[in-house]
Structures are given as C-alpha cells and as structure tokens.
PDB file of C-alpha atoms in Angstrom:
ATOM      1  CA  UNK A  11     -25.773 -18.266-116.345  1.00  0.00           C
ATOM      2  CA  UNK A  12     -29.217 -16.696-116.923  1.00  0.00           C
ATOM      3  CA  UNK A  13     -31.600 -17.646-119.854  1.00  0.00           C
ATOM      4  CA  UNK A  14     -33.977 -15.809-122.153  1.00  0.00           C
ATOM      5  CA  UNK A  15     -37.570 -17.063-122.358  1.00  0.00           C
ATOM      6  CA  UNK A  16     -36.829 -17.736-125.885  1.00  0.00           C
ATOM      7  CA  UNK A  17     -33.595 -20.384-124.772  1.00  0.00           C
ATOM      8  CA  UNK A  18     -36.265 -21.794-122.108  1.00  0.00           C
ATOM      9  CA  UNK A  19     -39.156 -22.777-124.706  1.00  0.00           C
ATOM     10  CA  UNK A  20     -36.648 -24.108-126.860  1.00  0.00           C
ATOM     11  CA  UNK A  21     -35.115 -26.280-123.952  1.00  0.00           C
ATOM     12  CA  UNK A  22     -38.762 -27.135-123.306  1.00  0.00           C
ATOM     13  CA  UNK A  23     -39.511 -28.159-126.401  1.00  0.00           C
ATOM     14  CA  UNK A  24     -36.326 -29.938-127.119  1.00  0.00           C
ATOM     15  CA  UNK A  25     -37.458 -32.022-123.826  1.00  0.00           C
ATOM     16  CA  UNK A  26     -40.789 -33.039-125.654  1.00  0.00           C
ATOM     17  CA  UNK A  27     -39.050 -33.910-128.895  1.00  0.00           C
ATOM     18  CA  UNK A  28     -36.682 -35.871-126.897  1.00  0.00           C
ATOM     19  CA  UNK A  29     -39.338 -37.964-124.621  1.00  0.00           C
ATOM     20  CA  UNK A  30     -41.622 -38.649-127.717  1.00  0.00           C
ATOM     21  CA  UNK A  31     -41.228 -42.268-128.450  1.00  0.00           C
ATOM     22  CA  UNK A  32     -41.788 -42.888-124.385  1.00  0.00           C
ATOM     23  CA  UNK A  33     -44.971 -41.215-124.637  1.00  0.00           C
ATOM     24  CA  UNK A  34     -46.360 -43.087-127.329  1.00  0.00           C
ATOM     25  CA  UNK A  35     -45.389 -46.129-126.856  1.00  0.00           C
ATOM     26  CA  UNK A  36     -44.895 -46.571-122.973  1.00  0.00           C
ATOM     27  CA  UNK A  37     -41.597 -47.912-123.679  1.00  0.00           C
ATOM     28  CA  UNK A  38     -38.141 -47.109-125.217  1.00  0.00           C
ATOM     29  CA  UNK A  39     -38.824 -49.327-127.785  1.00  0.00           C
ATOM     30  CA  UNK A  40     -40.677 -49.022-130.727  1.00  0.00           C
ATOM     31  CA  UNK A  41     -44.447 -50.566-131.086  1.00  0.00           C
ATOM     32  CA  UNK A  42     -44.846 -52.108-134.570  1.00  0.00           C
ATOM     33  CA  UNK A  43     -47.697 -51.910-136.515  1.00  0.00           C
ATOM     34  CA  UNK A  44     -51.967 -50.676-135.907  1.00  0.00           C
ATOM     35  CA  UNK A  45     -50.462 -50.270-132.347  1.00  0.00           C
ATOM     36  CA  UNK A  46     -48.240 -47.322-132.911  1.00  0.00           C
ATOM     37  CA  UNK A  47     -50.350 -45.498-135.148  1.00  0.00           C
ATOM     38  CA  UNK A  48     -53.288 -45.411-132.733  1.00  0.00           C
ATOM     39  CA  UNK A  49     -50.937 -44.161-130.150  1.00  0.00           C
ATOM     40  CA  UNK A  50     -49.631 -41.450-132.023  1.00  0.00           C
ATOM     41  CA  UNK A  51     -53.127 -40.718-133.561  1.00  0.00           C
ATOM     42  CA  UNK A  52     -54.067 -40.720-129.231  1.00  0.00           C
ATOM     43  CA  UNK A  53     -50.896 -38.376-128.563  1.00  0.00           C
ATOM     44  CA  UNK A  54     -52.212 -35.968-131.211  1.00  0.00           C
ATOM     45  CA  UNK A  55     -55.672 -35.783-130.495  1.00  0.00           C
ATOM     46  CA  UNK A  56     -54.941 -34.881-126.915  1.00  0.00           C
ATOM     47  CA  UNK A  57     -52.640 -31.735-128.407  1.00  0.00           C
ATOM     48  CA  UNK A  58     -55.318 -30.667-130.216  1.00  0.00           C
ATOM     49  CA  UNK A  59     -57.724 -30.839-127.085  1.00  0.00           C
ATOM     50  CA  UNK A  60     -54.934 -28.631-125.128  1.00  0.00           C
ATOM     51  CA  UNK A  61     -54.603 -25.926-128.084  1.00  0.00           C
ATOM     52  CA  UNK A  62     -57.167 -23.544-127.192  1.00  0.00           C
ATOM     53  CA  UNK A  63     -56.129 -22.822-123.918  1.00  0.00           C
ATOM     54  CA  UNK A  64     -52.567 -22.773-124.813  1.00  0.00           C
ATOM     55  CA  UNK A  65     -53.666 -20.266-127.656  1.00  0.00           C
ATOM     56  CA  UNK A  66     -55.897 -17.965-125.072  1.00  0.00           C
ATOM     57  CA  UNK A  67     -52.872 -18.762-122.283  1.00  0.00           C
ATOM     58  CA  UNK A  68     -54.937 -18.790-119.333  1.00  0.00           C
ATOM     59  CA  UNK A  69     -53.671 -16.650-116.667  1.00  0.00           C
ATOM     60  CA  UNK A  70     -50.038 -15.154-116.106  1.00  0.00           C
ATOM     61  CA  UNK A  71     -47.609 -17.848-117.323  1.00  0.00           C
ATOM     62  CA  UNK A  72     -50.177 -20.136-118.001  1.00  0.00           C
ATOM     63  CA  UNK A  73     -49.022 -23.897-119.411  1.00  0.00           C
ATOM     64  CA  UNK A  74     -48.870 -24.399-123.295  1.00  0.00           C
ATOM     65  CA  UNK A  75     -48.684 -27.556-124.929  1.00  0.00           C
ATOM     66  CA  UNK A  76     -46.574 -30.111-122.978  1.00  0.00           C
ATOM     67  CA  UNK A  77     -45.394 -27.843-120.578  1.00  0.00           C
ATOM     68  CA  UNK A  78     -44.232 -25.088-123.443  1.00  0.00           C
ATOM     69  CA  UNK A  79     -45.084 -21.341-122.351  1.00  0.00           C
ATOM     70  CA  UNK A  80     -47.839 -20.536-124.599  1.00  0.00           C
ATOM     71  CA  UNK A  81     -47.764 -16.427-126.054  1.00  0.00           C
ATOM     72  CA  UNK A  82     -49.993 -14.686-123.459  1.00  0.00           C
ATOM     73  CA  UNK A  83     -50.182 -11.778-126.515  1.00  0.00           C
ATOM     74  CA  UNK A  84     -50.474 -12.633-129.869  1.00  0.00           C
ATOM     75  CA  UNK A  85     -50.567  -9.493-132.885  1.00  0.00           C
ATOM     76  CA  UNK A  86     -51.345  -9.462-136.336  1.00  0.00           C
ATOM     77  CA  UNK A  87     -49.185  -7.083-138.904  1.00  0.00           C
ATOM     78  CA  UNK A  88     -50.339  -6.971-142.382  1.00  0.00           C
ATOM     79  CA  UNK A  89     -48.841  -3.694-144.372  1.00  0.00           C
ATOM     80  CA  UNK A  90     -51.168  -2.474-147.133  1.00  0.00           C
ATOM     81  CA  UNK A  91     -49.692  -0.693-150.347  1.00  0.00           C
ATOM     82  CA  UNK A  92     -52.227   2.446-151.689  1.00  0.00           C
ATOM     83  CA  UNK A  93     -53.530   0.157-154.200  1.00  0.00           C
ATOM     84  CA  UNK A  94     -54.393  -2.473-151.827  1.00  0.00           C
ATOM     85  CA  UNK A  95     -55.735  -0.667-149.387  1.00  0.00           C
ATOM     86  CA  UNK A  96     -57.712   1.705-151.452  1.00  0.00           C
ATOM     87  CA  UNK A  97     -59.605  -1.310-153.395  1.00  0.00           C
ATOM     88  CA  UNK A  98     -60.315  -2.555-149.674  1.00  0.00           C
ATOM     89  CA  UNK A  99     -62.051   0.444-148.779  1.00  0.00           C
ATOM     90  CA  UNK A 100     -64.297   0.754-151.840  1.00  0.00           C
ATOM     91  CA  UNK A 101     -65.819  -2.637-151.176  1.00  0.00           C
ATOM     92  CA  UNK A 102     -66.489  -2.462-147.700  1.00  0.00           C
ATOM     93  CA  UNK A 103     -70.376  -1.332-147.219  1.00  0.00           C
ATOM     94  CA  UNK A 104     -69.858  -0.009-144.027  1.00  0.00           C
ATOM     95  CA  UNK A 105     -67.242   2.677-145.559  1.00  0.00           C
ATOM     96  CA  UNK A 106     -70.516   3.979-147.965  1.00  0.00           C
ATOM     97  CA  UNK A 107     -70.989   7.668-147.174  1.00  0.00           C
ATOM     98  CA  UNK A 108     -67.479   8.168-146.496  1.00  0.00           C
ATOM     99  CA  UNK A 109     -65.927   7.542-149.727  1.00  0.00           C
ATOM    100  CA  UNK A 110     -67.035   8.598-153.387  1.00  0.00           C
ATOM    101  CA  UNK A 111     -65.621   8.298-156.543  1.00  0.00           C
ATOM    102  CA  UNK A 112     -65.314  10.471-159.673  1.00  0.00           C
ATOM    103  CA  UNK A 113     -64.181  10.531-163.101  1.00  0.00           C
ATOM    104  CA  UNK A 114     -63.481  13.812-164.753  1.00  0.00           C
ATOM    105  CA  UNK A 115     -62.785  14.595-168.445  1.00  0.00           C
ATOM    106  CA  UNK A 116     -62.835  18.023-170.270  1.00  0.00           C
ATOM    107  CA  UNK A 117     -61.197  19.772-172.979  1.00  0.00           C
ATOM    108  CA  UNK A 118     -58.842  22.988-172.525  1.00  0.00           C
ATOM    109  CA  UNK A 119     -58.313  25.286-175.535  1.00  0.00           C
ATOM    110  CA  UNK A 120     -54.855  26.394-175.431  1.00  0.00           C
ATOM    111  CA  UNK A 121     -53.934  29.235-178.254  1.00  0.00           C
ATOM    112  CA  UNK A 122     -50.668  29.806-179.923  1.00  0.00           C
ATOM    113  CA  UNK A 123     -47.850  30.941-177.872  1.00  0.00           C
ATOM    114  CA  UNK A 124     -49.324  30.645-174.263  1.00  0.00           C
ATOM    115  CA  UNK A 125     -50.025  28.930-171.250  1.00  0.00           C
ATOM    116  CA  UNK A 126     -53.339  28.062-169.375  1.00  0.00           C
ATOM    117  CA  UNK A 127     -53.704  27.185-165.764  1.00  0.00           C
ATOM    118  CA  UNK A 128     -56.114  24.821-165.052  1.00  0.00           C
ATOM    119  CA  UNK A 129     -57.038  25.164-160.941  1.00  0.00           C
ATOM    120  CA  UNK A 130     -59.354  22.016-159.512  1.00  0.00           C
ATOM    121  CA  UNK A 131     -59.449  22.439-155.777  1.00  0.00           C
ATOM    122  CA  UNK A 132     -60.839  19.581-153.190  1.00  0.00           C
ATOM    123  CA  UNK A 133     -64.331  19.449-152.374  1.00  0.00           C
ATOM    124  CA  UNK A 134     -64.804  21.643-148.875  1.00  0.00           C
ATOM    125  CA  UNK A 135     -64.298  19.353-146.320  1.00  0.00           C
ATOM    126  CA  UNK A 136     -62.943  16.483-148.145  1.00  0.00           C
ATOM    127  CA  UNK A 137     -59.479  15.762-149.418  1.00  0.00           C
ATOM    128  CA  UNK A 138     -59.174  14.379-152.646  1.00  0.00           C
ATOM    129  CA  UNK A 139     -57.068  11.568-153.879  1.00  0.00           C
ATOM    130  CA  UNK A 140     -55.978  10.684-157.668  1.00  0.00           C
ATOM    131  CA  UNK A 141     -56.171   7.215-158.311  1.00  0.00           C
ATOM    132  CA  UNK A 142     -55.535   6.563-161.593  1.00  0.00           C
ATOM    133  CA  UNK A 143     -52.415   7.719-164.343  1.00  0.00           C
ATOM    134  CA  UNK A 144     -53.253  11.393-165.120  1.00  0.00           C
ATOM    135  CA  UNK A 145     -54.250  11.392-169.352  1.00  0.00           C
ATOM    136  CA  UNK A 146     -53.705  14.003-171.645  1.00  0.00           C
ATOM    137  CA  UNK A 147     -54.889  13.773-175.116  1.00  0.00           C
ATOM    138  CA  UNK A 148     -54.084  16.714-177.835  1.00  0.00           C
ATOM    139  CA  UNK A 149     -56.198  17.066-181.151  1.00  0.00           C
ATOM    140  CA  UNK A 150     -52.620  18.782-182.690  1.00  0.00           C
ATOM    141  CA  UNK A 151     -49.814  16.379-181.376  1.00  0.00           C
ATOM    142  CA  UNK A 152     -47.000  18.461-183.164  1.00  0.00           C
ATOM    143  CA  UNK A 153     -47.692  21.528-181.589  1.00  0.00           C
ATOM    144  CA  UNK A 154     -45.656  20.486-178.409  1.00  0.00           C
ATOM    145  CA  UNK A 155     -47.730  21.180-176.199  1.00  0.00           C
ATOM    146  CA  UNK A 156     -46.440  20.541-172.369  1.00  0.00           C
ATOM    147  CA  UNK A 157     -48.475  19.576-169.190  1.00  0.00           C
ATOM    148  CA  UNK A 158     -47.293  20.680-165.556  1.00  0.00           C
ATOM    149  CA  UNK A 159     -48.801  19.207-162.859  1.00  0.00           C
ATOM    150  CA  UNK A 160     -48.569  19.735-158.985  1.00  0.00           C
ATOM    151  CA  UNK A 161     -51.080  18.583-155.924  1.00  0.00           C
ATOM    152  CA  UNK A 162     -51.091  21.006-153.183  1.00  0.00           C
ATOM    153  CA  UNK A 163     -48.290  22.742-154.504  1.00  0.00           C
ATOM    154  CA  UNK A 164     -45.848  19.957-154.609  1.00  0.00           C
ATOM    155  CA  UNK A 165     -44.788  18.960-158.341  1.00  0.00           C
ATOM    156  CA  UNK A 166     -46.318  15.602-159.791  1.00  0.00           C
ATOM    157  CA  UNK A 167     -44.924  16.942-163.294  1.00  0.00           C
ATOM    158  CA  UNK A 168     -42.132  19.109-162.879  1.00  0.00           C
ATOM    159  CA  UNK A 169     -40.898  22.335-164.596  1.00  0.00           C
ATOM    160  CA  UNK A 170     -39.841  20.703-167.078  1.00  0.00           C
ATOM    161  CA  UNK A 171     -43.476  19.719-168.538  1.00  0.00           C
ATOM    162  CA  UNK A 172     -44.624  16.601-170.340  1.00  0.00           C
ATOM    163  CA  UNK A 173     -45.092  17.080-173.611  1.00  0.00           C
ATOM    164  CA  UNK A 174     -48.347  15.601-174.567  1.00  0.00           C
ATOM    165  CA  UNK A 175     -48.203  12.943-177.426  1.00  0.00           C
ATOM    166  CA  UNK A 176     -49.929   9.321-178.223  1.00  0.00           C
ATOM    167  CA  UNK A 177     -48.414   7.675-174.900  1.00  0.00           C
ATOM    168  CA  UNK A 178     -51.497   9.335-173.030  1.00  0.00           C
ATOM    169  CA  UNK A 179     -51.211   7.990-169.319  1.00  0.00           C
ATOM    170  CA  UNK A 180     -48.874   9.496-166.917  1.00  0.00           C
ATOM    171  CA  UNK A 181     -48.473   6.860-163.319  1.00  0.00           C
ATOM    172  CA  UNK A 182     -46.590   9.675-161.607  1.00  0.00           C
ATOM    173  CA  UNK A 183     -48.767  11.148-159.011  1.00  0.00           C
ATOM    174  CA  UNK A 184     -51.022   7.976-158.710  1.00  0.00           C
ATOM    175  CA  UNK A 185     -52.339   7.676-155.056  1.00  0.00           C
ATOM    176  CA  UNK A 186     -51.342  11.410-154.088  1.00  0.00           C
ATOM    177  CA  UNK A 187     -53.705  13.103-151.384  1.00  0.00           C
ATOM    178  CA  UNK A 188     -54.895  16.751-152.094  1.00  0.00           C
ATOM    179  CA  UNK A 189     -55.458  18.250-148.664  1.00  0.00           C
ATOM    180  CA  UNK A 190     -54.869  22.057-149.128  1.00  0.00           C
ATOM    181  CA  UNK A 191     -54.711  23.507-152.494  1.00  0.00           C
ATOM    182  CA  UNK A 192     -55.914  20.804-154.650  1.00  0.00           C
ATOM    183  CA  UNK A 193     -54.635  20.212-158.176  1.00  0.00           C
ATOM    184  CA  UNK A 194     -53.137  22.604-160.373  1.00  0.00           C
ATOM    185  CA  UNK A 195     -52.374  22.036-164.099  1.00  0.00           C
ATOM    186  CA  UNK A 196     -50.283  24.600-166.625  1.00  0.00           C
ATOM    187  CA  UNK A 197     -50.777  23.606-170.268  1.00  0.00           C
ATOM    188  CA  UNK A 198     -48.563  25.666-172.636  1.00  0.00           C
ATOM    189  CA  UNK A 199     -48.531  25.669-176.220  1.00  0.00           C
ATOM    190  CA  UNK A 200     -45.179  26.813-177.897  1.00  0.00           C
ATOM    191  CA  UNK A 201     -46.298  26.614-181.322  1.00  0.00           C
ATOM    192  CA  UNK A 202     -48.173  28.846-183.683  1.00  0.00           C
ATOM    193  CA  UNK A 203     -51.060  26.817-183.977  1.00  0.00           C
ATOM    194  CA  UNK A 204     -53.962  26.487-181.439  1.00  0.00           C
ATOM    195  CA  UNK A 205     -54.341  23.260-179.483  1.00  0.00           C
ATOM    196  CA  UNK A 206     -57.519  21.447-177.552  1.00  0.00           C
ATOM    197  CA  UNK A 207     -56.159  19.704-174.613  1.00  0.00           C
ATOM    198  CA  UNK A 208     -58.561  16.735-173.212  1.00  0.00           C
ATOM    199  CA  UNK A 209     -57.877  16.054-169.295  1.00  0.00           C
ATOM    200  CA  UNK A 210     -58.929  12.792-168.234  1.00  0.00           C
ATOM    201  CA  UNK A 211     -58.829  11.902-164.305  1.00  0.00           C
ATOM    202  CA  UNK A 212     -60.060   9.499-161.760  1.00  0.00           C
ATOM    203  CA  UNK A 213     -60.517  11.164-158.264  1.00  0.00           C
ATOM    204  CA  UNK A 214     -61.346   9.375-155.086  1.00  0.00           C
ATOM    205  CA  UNK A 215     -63.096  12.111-151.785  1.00  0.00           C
ATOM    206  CA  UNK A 216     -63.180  11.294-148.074  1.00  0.00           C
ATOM    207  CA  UNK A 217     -64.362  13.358-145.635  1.00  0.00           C
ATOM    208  CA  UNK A 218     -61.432  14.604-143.516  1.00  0.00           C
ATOM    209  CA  UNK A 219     -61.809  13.047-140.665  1.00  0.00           C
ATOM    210  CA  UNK A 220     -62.676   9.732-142.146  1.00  0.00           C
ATOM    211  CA  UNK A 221     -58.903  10.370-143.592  1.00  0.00           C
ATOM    212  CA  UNK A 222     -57.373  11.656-140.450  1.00  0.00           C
ATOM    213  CA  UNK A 223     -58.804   8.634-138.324  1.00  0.00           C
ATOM    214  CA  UNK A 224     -58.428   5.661-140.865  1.00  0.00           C
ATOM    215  CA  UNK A 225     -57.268   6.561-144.141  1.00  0.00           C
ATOM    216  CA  UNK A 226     -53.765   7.990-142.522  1.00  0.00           C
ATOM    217  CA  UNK A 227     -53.024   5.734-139.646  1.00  0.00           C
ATOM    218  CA  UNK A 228     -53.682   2.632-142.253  1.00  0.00           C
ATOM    219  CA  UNK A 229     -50.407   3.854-144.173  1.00  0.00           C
ATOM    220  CA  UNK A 230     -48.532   5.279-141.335  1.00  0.00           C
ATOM    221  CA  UNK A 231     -49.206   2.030-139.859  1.00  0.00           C
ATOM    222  CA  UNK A 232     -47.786  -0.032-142.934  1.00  0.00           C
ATOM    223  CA  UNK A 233     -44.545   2.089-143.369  1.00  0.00           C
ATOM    224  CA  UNK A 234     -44.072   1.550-139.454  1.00  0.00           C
ATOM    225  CA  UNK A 235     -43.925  -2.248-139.687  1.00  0.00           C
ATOM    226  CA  UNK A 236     -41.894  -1.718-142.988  1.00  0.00           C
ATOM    227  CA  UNK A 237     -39.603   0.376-141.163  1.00  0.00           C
ATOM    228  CA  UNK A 238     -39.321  -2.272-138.393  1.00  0.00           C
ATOM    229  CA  UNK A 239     -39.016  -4.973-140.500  1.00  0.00           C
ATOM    230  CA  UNK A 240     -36.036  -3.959-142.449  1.00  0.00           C
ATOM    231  CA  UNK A 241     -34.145  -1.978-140.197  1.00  0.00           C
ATOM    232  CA  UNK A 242     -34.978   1.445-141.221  1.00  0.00           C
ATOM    233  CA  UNK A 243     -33.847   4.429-138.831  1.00  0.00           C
ATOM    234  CA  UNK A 244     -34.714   7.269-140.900  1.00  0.00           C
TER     235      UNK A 244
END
C-alpha cells in the first residue's frame, strides 16, 4: 500500500523520536547526571547547525533535519481587514504620492417641505474611499429631517433615510470605494420649519492604478485565503 509524503515524514520523524536516547547517550541506557545534559545540549546544537539548509532545502528532495524531508516551498498568508490594511498603507513612506487624505465638513440649508441633493464626485483619476462613520448634525433636531446616502449608486443609507438626531455617526458605509459616480446625499426636511444640515466626512484618494494594482488584489487576496480557509464555495 502506497503512502503520502505527509505519512512518510511522520514515519520519519517517529524514527528520530524513537532512536533519541541512543543518540545521546551511545547506549540504551540512560547517562546520569552533567553527562547527559552535555549530550543533549551536543544533539541540539548540531540541529541547529543543520536548520538552514533544511529551511532553504537544497536541491530537489534535499535532506531535512535527521533525515526528515524539509518544505522545498514555504508561503506566508496573512489576511488584512480594511481597517488594517488601510492604517498600513498610510504609514508606509514609500506609498507618499499615492495616497492622500481629507476631511470634509459643510453645512446644507434644507427649507421646509423639500429635499436637497448633495452630489460629491471622486477626484478625476482617483477613486475615493470613506473611512470614517458618515456625521450628520442638524441645528433643528425636531424637524425630522432624513439623510440618504449611496456611493456609486449603490445605497449606504437606504430609502428609508436616517433621520438625523444627537446619535451623529453613522458606521454603515465605512471603507466603501467610490470608483464611478462618487457620493450622493438626499437631505429632506418634512417639517415646516427650515433646517441647516452639517456633513462631516473623512475621505481617503488613490490614484487608480495604485488601487487596481495594490489596493484591490490586497483584499481580493484576503477574502481568497478566507474563502480557503473555511470552506467557502460561493
């Protein structure tokens, strides 16, 4: 009956385990005292002189430790989440020129029974990315008014608005990429009393190709190893 590779290093390595005492001691017996430990201490040292080239694995099938198959490939998978990975980017010098950061705030007049539409489009060139809870403060909390959001057309706040009050943040939306359109915003006042609506946002621009070649192959590349580490099919 065949083996895997996997059975055969284990069978290896249960060999090694097996002959240990032999090897340090010279004997089935056990050596008592200063003896043994220098042995072992011998044993050891002589590992760690044979780990580099069982790391690099010299050559096609080359020898590990003790006669173990050492990894001719090794790869290194670390996922990033938005947050993560966006705070790595704006501390890494070489990045400066590709990245910028903004922080926006202005006020909106909305009048009595109506809506405004608020359009902020992406830089030319750029793609835009919100990275911090969208804030809307009101100077007339009980007029009601509601906040709509979308981000290339696709909702962030749906139809059914958010009706601005003291809570102030909103998370939903956080990390989004503008591409296209950019951000849109509908404010609209149902009352019979005139509102001033202050926007706050915090806006992150890449060039597009900067995105294209790192920004979007860093996530695809998380959610891949995500996918592959639980299972996922979809």
């Amino acid at each position: 009956m065949s083996t895997t590779p996997l059975q055969q290093q284990l069978a290896a390595f249960e060999q090694q385990r097996a002959g240990f005492w032999e090897r340090v001691t010279g004997t089935a017996g056990l050596v008592q005292g200063d003896q043994l430990l220098l042995q072992a201490l011998q044993v050891i040292s002589q590992q760690l002189s044979d780990l580099p080239a069982a790391v690099q694995g010299k050559g096609a099938g080359a020898p590990g430790l003790s006669g173990v198959a050492a990894p001719l490939d090794i790869s290194l998978s670390f996922p990033l989440d938005p947050e993560r990975l966006n705070e790595l980017l704006a501390v890494v010098p070489e990045l400066r020129g590709y990245i910028a950061d903004s922080v926006v705030q202005f006020a909106t007049a909305v009048p009595a029974n109506s809506s405004v539409t608020i359009s902020i489009p992406r830089p030319p060139g750029y793609v835009a990315i919100l990275m911090a809870p969208l804030q809307f403060d009101g100077t007339y909390v009980g007029a009601n008014v509601t906040a709509q959001v979308s981000v290339d057309g696709n909702n962030v706040i749906g139809p059914q608005g958010f009706v601005i009050g003291p809570s102030g943040g909103i998370v939903a939306g956080q990390y989004t990429v503008a591409q296209t359109t950019g951000v849109q915003i509908v404010l609209t006042n149902p009352s019979a009393t005139a509102a001033t609506i202050y926007f706050f946002g915090q806006v992150r621009v890449m060039s597009q190709p900067f995105y294209q070649n790192v920004y979007a192959p860093l996530h695809s590349a998380s959610y891949r190893a995500v996918k592959a580490a639980f299972g996922i099919t979809f």
